[in-house]
mmCIF file of C-alpha atoms in Angstrom:
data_model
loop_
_atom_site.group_PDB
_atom_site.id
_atom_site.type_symbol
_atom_site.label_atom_id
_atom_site.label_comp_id
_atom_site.label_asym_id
_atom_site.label_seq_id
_atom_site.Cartn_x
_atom_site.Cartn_y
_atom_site.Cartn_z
ATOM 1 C CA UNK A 5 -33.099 43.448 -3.265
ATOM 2 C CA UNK A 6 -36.067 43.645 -1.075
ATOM 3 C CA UNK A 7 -36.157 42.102 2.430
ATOM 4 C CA UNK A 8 -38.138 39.418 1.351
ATOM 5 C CA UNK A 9 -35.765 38.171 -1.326
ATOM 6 C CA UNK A 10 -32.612 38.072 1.119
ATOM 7 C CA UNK A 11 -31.713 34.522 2.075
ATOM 8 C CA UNK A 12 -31.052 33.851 5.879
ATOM 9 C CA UNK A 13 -27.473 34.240 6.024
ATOM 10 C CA UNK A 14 -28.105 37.896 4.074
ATOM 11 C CA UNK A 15 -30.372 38.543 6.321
ATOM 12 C CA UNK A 16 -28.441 37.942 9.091
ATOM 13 C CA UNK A 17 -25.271 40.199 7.986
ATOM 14 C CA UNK A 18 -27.738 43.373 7.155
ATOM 15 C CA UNK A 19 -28.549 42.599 10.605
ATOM 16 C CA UNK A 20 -25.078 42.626 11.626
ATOM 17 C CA UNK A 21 -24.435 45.314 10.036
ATOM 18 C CA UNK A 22 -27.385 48.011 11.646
ATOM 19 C CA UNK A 23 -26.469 46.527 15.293
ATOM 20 C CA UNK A 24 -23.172 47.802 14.597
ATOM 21 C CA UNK A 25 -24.030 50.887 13.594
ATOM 22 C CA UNK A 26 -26.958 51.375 16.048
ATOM 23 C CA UNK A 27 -24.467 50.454 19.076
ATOM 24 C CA UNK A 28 -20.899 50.827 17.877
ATOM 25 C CA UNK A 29 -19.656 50.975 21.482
ATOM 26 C CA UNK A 30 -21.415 48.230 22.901
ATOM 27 C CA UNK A 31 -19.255 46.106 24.981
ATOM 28 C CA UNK A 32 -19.581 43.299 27.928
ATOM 29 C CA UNK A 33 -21.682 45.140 30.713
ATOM 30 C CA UNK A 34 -19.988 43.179 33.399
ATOM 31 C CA UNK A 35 -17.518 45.003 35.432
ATOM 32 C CA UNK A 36 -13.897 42.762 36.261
ATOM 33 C CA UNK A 37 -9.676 43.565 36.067
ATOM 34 C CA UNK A 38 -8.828 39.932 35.649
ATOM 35 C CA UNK A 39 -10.026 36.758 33.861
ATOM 36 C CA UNK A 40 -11.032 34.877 36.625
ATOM 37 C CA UNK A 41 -13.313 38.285 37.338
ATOM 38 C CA UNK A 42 -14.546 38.008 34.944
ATOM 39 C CA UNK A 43 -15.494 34.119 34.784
ATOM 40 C CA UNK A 44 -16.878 34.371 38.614
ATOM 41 C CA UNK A 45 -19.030 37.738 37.201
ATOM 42 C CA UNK A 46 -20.551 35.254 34.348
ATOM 43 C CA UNK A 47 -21.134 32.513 36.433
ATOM 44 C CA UNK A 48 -22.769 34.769 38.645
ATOM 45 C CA UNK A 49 -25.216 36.139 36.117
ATOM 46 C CA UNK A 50 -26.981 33.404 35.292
ATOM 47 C CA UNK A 51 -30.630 34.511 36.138
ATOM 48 C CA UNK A 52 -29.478 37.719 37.439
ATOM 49 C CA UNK A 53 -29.018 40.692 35.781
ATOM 50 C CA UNK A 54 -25.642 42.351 34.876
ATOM 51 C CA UNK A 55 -26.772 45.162 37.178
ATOM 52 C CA UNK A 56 -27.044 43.691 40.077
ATOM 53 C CA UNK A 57 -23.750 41.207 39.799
ATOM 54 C CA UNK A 58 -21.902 44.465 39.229
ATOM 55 C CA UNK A 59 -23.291 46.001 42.238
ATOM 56 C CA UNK A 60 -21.873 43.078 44.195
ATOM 57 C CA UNK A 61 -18.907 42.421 42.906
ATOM 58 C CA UNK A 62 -17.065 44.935 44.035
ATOM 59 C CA UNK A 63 -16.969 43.776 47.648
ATOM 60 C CA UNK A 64 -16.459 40.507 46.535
ATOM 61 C CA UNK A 65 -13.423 41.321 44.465
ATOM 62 C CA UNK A 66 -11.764 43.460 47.268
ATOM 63 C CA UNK A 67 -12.359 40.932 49.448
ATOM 64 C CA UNK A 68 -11.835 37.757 47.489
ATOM 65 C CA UNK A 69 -9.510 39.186 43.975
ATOM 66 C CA UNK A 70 -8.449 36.139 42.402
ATOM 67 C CA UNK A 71 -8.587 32.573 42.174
ATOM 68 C CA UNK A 72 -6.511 31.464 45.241
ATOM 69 C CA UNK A 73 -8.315 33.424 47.576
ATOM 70 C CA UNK A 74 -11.567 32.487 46.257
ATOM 71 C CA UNK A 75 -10.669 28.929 46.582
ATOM 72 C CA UNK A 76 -9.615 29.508 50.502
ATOM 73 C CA UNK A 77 -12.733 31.662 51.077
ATOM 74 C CA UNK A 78 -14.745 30.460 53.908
ATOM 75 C CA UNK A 79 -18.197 29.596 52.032
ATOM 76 C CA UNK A 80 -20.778 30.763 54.259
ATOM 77 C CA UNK A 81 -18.827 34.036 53.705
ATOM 78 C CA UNK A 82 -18.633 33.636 50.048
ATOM 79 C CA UNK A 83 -22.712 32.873 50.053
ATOM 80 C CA UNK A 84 -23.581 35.818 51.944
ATOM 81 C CA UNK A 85 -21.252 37.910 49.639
ATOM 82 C CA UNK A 86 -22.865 36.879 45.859
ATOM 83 C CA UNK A 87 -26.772 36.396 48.179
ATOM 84 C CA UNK A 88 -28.542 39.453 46.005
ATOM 85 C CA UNK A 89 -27.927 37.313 42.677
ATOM 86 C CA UNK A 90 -30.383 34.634 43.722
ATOM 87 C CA UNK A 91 -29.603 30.614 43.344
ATOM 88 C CA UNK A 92 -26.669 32.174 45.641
ATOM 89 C CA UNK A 93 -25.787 28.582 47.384
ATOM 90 C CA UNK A 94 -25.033 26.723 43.580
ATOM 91 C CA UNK A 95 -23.221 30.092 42.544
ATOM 92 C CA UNK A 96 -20.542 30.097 45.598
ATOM 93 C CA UNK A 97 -20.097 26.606 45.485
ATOM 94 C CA UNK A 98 -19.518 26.541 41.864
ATOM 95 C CA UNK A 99 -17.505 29.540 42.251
ATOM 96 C CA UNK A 100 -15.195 27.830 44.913
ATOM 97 C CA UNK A 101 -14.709 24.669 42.982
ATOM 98 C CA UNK A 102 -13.976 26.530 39.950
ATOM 99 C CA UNK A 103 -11.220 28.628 41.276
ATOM 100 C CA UNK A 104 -9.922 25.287 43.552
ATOM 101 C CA UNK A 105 -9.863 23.678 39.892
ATOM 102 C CA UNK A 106 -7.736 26.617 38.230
ATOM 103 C CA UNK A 107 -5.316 26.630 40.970
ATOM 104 C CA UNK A 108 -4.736 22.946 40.988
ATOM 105 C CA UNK A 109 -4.608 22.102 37.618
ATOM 106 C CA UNK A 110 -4.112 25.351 35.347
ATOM 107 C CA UNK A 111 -1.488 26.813 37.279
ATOM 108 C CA UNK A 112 -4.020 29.203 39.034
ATOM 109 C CA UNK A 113 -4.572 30.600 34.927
ATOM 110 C CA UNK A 114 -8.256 30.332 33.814
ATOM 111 C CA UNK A 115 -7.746 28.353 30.485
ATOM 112 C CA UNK A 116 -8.206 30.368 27.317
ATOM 113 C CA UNK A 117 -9.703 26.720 25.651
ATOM 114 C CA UNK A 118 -12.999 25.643 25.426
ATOM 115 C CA UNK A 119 -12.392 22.101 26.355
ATOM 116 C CA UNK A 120 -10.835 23.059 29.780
ATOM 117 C CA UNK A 121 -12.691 25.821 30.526
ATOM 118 C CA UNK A 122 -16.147 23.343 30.170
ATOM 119 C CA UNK A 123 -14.370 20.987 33.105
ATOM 120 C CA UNK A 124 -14.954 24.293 35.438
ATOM 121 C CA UNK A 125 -17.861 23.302 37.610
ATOM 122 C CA UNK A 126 -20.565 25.690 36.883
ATOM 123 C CA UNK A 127 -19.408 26.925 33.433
ATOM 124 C CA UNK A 128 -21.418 25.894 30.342
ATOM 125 C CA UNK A 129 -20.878 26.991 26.883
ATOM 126 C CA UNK A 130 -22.257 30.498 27.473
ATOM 127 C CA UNK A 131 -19.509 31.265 30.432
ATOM 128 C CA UNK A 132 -17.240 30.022 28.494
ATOM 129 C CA UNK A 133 -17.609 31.715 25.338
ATOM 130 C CA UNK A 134 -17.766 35.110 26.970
ATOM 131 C CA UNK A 135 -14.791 33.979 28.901
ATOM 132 C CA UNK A 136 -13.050 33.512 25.553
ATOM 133 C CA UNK A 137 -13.683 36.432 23.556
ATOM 134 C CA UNK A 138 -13.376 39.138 26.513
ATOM 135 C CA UNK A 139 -10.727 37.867 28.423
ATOM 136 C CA UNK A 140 -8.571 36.579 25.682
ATOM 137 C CA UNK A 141 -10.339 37.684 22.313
ATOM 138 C CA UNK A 142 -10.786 34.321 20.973
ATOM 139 C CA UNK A 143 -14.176 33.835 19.122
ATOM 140 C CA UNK A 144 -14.720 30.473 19.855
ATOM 141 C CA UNK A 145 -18.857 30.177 19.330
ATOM 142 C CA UNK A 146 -21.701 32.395 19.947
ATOM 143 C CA UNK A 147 -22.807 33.921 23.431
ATOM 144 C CA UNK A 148 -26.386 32.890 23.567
ATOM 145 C CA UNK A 149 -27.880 34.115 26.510
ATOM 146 C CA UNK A 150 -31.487 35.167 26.922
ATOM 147 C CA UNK A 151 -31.898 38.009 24.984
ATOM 148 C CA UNK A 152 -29.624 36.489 21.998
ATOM 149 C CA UNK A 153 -32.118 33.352 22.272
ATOM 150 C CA UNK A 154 -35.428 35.253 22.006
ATOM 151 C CA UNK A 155 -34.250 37.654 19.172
ATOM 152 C CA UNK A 156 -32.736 35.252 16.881
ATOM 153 C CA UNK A 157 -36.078 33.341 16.921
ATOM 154 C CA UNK A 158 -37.968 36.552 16.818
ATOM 155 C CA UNK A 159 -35.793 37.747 13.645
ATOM 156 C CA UNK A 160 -36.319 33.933 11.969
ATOM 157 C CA UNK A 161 -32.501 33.163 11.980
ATOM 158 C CA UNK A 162 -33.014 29.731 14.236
ATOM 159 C CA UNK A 163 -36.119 27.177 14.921
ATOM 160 C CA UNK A 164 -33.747 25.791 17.684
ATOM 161 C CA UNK A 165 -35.189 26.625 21.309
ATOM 162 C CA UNK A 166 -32.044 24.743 22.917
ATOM 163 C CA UNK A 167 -28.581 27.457 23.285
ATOM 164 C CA UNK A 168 -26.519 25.163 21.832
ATOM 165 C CA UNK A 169 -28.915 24.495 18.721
ATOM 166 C CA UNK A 170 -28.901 28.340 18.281
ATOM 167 C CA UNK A 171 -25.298 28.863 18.959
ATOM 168 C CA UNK A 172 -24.476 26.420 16.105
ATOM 169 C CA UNK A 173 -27.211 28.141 13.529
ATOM 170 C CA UNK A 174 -25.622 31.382 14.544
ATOM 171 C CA UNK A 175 -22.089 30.374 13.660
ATOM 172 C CA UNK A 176 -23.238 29.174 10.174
ATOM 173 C CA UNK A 177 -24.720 32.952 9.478
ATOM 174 C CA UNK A 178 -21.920 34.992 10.689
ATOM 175 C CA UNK A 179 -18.116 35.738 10.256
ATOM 176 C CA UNK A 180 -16.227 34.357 12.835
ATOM 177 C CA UNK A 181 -14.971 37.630 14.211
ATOM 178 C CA UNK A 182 -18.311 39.094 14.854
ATOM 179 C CA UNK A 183 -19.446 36.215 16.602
ATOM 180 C CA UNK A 184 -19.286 38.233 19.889
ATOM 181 C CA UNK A 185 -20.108 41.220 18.446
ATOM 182 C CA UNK A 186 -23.317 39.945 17.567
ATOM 183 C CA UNK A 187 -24.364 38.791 20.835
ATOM 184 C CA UNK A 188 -23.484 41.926 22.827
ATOM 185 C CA UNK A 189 -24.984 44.038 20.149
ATOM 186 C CA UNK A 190 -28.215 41.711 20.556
ATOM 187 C CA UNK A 191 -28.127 42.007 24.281
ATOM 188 C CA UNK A 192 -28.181 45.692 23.919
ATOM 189 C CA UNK A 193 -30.854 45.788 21.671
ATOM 190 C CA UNK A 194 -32.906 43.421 23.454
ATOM 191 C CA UNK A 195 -32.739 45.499 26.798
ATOM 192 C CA UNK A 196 -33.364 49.117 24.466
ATOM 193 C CA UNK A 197 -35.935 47.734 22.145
ATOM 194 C CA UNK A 198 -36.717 44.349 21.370
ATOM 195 C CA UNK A 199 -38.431 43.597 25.346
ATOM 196 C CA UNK A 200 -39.583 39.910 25.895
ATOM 197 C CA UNK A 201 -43.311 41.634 26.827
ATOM 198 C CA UNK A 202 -43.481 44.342 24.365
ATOM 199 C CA UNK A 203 -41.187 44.530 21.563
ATOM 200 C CA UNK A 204 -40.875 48.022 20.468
ATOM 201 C CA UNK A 205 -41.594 46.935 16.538
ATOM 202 C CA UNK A 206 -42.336 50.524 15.145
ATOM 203 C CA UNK A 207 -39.139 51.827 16.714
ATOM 204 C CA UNK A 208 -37.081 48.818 15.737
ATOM 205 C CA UNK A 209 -34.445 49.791 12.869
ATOM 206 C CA UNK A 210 -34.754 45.784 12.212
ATOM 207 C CA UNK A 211 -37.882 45.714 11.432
ATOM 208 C CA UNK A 212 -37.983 45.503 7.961
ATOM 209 C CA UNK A 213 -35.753 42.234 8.375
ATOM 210 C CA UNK A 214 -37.760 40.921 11.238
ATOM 211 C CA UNK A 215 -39.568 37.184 10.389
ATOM 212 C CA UNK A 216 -42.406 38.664 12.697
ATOM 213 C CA UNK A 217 -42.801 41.697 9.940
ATOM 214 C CA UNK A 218 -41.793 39.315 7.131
ATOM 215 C CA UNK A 219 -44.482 36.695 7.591
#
């Protein structure tokens, strides 16, 4: 079968299947011991990139490791701490109310559900999805951040421009237990090849399967 003749959902497992093979170690890029680490590393990389959240959580973390003392942490502190990531007022705040939440009403345990995990002030879908499948390896949607958006439009797999429109084309296209898998594999393919200025087309392995080659 030629490219052209796959459907969508063919399309999007040969896809699957090269980003596995083209990063078969690719994992989550952001650096934690714990699951509320991890949450506070997510929430912190909203407009920021992995990079520079793991360059400050460290001090964070040895100052502030988990979700009690976060809650206690003296805010101006806490801003100055997670500044560098930008929007750094909204990120401590949500941060602190967050880990107040988990302590007073999950036992200080993030919650490995999507409904309770979605009460957490500043934790949407994507948060909570990487949340899920790192922390506790349940696939519960697709990660859609920005790379994940721009490439599954680029590739044709999703008209949506909204994450959760995406997310929900996404899960209809892919096994369940690569949900995650595609999403960091995306990620890593959007930073190597696929750039949001200059997509590296006649170095992309998925070009043949591409809707911008296929038109």
């Amino acid at each position: 079968m030629t490219p052209k003749s796959l459907s969508k959902k063919q399309r999007a497992l040969e896809i699957l299947s090269r980003l596995q093979s083209l990063y078969p170690d690719a994992t989550c890029s952001l650096d934690y011991s714990t699951p509320v680490q991890l949450l506070v590393a997510t929430i912190l990389s909203a407009q920021c990139t992995d990079e520079r959240v793991n360059k400050v959580t460290p001090a964070l973390f040895s100052k502030f490791p988990d979700a009690e003392s976060l809650a206690n942490a003296d805010l101006a502190e806490l801003e100055e701490l997670v500044r560098s990531t930008g929007f750094y007022r909204n990120k401590a705040k949500n941060i602190q109310s967050a880990c107040r939440m988990i302590v007073n009403d999950f036992n200080s345990v993030v919650p490995n559900q999507m409904e309770e995990l979605l009460k957490l002030p500043g934790v949407a879908r994507k948060t909570a999805n990487v949340v899920l499948a790192h922390a506790y390896g349940i696939n519960a949607g697709v990660t859609v951040d920005t790379h994940v958006k721009r490439l599954s439009q680029r590739l044709g797999l999703t008209k949506n421009t909204e994450p959760v429109g995406i997310e929900k084309d996404l899960m209809k296209l892919l096994p369940q237990p690569d949900w995650e898998n595609w999403s960091i594999r995306l990620i890593y393919h959007g930073r190597a090849v696929c750039k949001a200025r200059s997509p590296g087309c006649n170095v992309c392995e998925l070009a043949d399967l591409c809707a911008m080659k296929l038109s």
